[in-house]
CSV table of C-alpha atoms in Angstrom, one decimal:
chain,number,residue,atom,x,y,z
A,1,MET,CA,-58.2,73.6,-17.3
A,2,ASN,CA,-57.0,75.7,-20.2
A,3,THR,CA,-54.6,74.0,-22.5
A,4,PRO,CA,-52.6,75.6,-25.3
A,5,ARG,CA,-55.2,74.2,-27.8
A,6,THR,CA,-58.2,75.7,-25.9
A,7,ASN,CA,-56.4,79.0,-25.5
A,8,VAL,CA,-55.7,79.2,-29.3
A,9,ARG,CA,-59.3,78.2,-30.0
A,10,GLN,CA,-60.7,80.9,-27.7
A,11,HIS,CA,-58.2,83.4,-29.1
A,12,ILE,CA,-59.7,82.7,-32.6
A,13,LEU,CA,-63.2,83.2,-31.2
A,14,ASP,CA,-62.3,86.4,-29.4
A,15,THR,CA,-60.6,87.8,-32.5
A,16,ALA,CA,-63.5,86.9,-34.7
A,17,LYS,CA,-66.2,88.4,-32.6
A,18,PRO,CA,-65.6,92.1,-33.4
A,19,ILE,CA,-65.0,91.3,-37.1
A,20,ILE,CA,-68.2,89.4,-37.4
A,21,LEU,CA,-70.1,92.1,-35.4
A,22,GLY,CA,-68.9,94.6,-38.0
A,23,LYS,CA,-69.4,92.7,-41.2
A,24,GLY,CA,-71.7,89.7,-40.5
A,25,PHE,CA,-71.1,86.0,-40.5
A,26,SER,CA,-71.5,85.1,-44.2
A,27,VAL,CA,-69.3,87.9,-45.5
A,28,VAL,CA,-66.3,87.2,-43.3
A,29,GLY,CA,-63.9,84.6,-44.6
A,30,LEU,CA,-61.9,82.3,-42.4
A,31,ASN,CA,-58.7,83.6,-43.8
A,32,GLU,CA,-59.5,87.1,-42.5
A,33,VAL,CA,-60.2,85.8,-39.0
A,34,LEU,CA,-57.1,83.6,-38.9
A,35,SER,CA,-54.9,86.4,-40.3
A,36,ALA,CA,-56.2,88.8,-37.6
A,37,ALA,CA,-55.7,86.2,-35.0
A,38,ALA,CA,-52.1,85.5,-36.3
A,39,VAL,CA,-52.9,81.8,-36.5
A,40,PRO,CA,-51.6,79.8,-39.4
A,41,LYS,CA,-54.3,79.5,-42.1
A,42,GLY,CA,-54.0,75.7,-42.4
A,43,SER,CA,-54.8,75.1,-38.7
A,44,PHE,CA,-58.4,76.3,-38.6
A,45,TYR,CA,-59.8,72.8,-39.0
A,46,HIS,CA,-57.6,71.6,-36.1
A,47,TYR,CA,-59.9,73.8,-33.9
A,48,PHE,CA,-63.2,73.7,-35.7
A,49,LYS,CA,-64.5,71.1,-38.1
A,50,SER,CA,-66.4,73.6,-40.3
A,51,LYS,CA,-67.3,77.3,-40.5
A,52,GLU,CA,-70.8,76.4,-39.3
A,53,LEU,CA,-69.4,74.8,-36.1
A,54,PHE,CA,-67.1,77.7,-35.7
A,55,GLY,CA,-70.2,80.0,-35.8
A,56,GLU,CA,-71.9,77.8,-33.2
A,57,ALA,CA,-68.8,77.9,-31.0
A,58,LEU,CA,-68.7,81.7,-31.4
A,59,LEU,CA,-72.3,82.1,-30.3
A,60,GLU,CA,-71.8,79.7,-27.4
A,61,SER,CA,-68.7,81.7,-26.2
A,62,TYR,CA,-70.6,84.9,-26.6
A,63,PHE,CA,-73.6,83.7,-24.6
A,64,SER,CA,-71.3,82.2,-21.9
A,65,ASP,CA,-69.7,85.6,-21.4
A,66,TYR,CA,-73.0,87.4,-21.6
A,67,LEU,CA,-74.7,85.2,-19.0
A,68,ALA,CA,-71.8,85.6,-16.6
A,69,TYR,CA,-72.2,89.4,-16.9
A,70,LEU,CA,-76.0,89.0,-16.3
A,71,ASP,CA,-75.4,86.8,-13.3
A,72,GLN,CA,-73.2,89.4,-11.8
A,73,LEU,CA,-75.4,92.3,-12.6
A,74,LEU,CA,-78.8,90.8,-11.9
A,75,GLY,CA,-77.7,88.6,-9.0
A,76,ASN,CA,-76.4,91.4,-6.8
A,77,GLN,CA,-78.7,90.9,-3.8
A,78,ALA,CA,-77.5,94.1,-2.2
A,79,VAL,CA,-79.4,96.2,-4.8
A,80,PRO,CA,-83.2,96.1,-5.1
A,81,ALA,CA,-84.2,93.9,-8.1
A,82,ALA,CA,-85.9,96.8,-9.9
A,83,GLU,CA,-82.7,98.8,-9.9
A,84,ARG,CA,-80.7,95.8,-11.2
A,85,LEU,CA,-83.2,95.4,-14.1
A,86,MET,CA,-83.1,99.1,-15.0
A,87,ALA,CA,-79.3,99.1,-14.8
A,88,TYR,CA,-79.4,96.2,-17.4
A,89,TRP,CA,-81.7,98.1,-19.7
A,90,ARG,CA,-79.7,101.4,-19.4
A,91,GLY,CA,-76.5,99.4,-20.2
A,92,TRP,CA,-78.2,97.9,-23.2
A,93,LEU,CA,-79.3,101.3,-24.5
A,94,GLU,CA,-75.8,102.8,-24.1
A,95,SER,CA,-73.9,99.8,-25.5
A,96,GLN,CA,-76.1,99.3,-28.5
A,97,ALA,CA,-76.3,103.0,-29.3
A,98,SER,CA,-72.5,103.4,-29.2
A,99,CYS,CA,-70.1,102.9,-32.1
A,100,ASP,CA,-68.0,100.4,-30.2
A,101,MET,CA,-68.3,97.0,-31.9
A,102,GLN,CA,-67.1,95.1,-28.8
A,103,GLY,CA,-70.2,95.9,-26.9
A,104,LYS,CA,-72.7,95.1,-29.6
A,105,CYS,CA,-75.2,92.2,-29.4
A,106,LEU,CA,-74.2,89.2,-31.4
A,107,ALA,CA,-77.8,87.8,-31.2
A,108,VAL,CA,-79.0,91.0,-32.9
A,109,LYS,CA,-76.3,90.9,-35.5
A,110,LEU,CA,-76.6,87.3,-36.5
A,111,GLY,CA,-80.2,86.3,-35.6
A,112,GLY,CA,-81.7,87.2,-39.0
A,113,GLU,CA,-78.7,86.3,-41.0
A,114,VAL,CA,-77.9,82.7,-39.8
A,115,SER,CA,-81.2,81.3,-38.5
A,116,ASP,CA,-82.2,80.2,-42.0
A,117,LEU,CA,-78.6,79.1,-43.0
A,118,SER,CA,-77.6,76.9,-40.0
A,119,GLU,CA,-79.7,74.9,-37.7
A,120,ALA,CA,-76.8,74.5,-35.2
A,121,MET,CA,-76.3,78.3,-35.0
A,122,ARG,CA,-80.1,78.9,-34.8
A,123,LEU,CA,-80.3,76.5,-31.9
A,124,ALA,CA,-77.3,78.3,-30.2
A,125,LEU,CA,-79.1,81.6,-30.6
A,126,HIS,CA,-82.4,80.1,-29.3
A,127,GLN,CA,-80.8,78.5,-26.3
A,128,GLY,CA,-78.7,81.5,-25.4
A,129,THR,CA,-81.6,84.0,-25.6
A,130,ASP,CA,-83.9,81.6,-23.6
A,131,GLN,CA,-81.3,81.7,-20.8
A,132,ILE,CA,-81.2,85.5,-20.9
A,133,ILE,CA,-85.0,85.6,-20.6
A,134,ASP,CA,-84.9,83.1,-17.7
A,135,ARG,CA,-82.5,85.3,-15.8
A,136,LEU,CA,-84.6,88.4,-16.5
A,137,ALA,CA,-87.7,86.6,-15.3
A,138,ALA,CA,-85.9,85.5,-12.1
A,139,CYS,CA,-84.9,89.1,-11.4
A,140,ILE,CA,-88.4,90.3,-12.0
A,141,ALA,CA,-89.7,87.6,-9.6
A,142,ALA,CA,-87.1,88.8,-7.1
A,143,GLY,CA,-88.4,92.3,-7.5
A,144,LEU,CA,-91.9,91.2,-6.7
A,145,VAL,CA,-90.6,89.5,-3.5
A,146,ASP,CA,-88.4,92.4,-2.4
A,147,GLY,CA,-91.2,94.9,-3.1
A,148,SER,CA,-89.2,97.0,-5.6
A,149,LEU,CA,-91.7,95.9,-8.3
A,150,THR,CA,-95.4,95.9,-7.7
A,151,GLY,CA,-98.6,94.9,-9.5
A,152,ALA,CA,-99.9,91.8,-11.2
A,153,ILE,CA,-96.7,91.1,-13.2
A,154,ASP,CA,-96.2,87.6,-14.7
A,155,ALA,CA,-92.4,87.4,-14.4
A,156,GLN,CA,-91.7,85.0,-17.3
A,157,HIS,CA,-94.1,86.6,-19.7
A,158,THR,CA,-92.9,90.1,-18.9
A,159,ALA,CA,-89.3,89.1,-19.3
A,160,LEU,CA,-90.1,87.6,-22.7
A,161,THR,CA,-92.0,90.7,-23.8
A,162,LEU,CA,-89.2,93.0,-22.7
A,163,TYR,CA,-86.5,91.0,-24.3
A,164,GLU,CA,-88.4,90.8,-27.6
A,165,MET,CA,-89.1,94.5,-27.5
A,166,TRP,CA,-85.5,95.4,-26.9
A,167,LEU,CA,-84.3,93.2,-29.7
A,168,GLY,CA,-86.7,94.8,-32.1
A,169,ALA,CA,-85.8,98.3,-30.9
A,170,THR,CA,-82.1,97.5,-31.4
A,171,LEU,CA,-82.8,96.5,-35.0
A,172,LEU,CA,-84.8,99.6,-35.6
A,173,SER,CA,-82.1,101.7,-34.1
A,174,LYS,CA,-79.6,100.1,-36.6
A,175,MET,CA,-81.9,100.9,-39.5
A,176,ARG,CA,-82.6,104.5,-38.4
A,177,ARG,CA,-79.1,105.2,-37.1
A,178,ASP,CA,-80.4,106.8,-34.0
A,179,ARG,CA,-81.5,105.6,-30.6
A,180,SER,CA,-85.1,106.7,-30.7
A,181,ALA,CA,-86.5,103.1,-30.8
A,182,MET,CA,-84.4,102.1,-27.7
A,183,GLU,CA,-85.5,105.3,-25.9
A,184,GLY,CA,-89.1,104.2,-26.7
A,185,ALA,CA,-88.3,100.8,-25.4
A,186,MET,CA,-87.0,102.3,-22.2
A,187,LEU,CA,-90.3,104.2,-21.6
A,188,ALA,CA,-92.3,101.1,-22.4
A,189,THR,CA,-90.1,99.1,-20.0
A,190,LEU,CA,-90.8,101.5,-17.1
A,191,SER,CA,-94.5,101.2,-17.9
A,192,LEU,CA,-94.5,97.4,-18.0
A,193,LEU,CA,-92.7,97.2,-14.8
A,194,ASN,CA,-95.0,99.8,-13.1
A,195,LEU,CA,-92.0,102.1,-12.6
A,196,ALA,CA,-93.2,104.9,-14.8
A,197,LYS,CA,-93.4,108.2,-12.9
């Protein structure tokens, strides 16, 4: 049940997400987040004990929303699993290539920045990405069962390989300021899943 306290806490997290996606975690001050959220500056520690625990909560909230999106997209049994997977990768390409900060991947943005600074945030990133990979693996396994994917595909290994490739391609796209790396990842995805025409 949502209480006023949890609503304000979530409001702070929701307000902080696009700011941190735009600037990074270390650069953003708590005052900036609280000002944008229209929450009194002195009340931050009422909701979070430290900036590190705020960052951990931000990642947990992000992954909770992302996993719910994945469950809806990849769990749609009315659509062949291969189509669900490719819808996911197409959505990734479009959202990460766009200028809209709201759709950007927080794991990509913060992975390199906070993993050496905060063990709690590193673990939140690790657990969240593992859960994404597990859902991708389940969808790949479903594709082998429903016949939309064929060949000697190890579902867990393929899911891990694909996710690692797309994370790397997204970082390269940020550096290059173009979508060529993600377009390359799309071609490699089709090949790994034996969907290349």
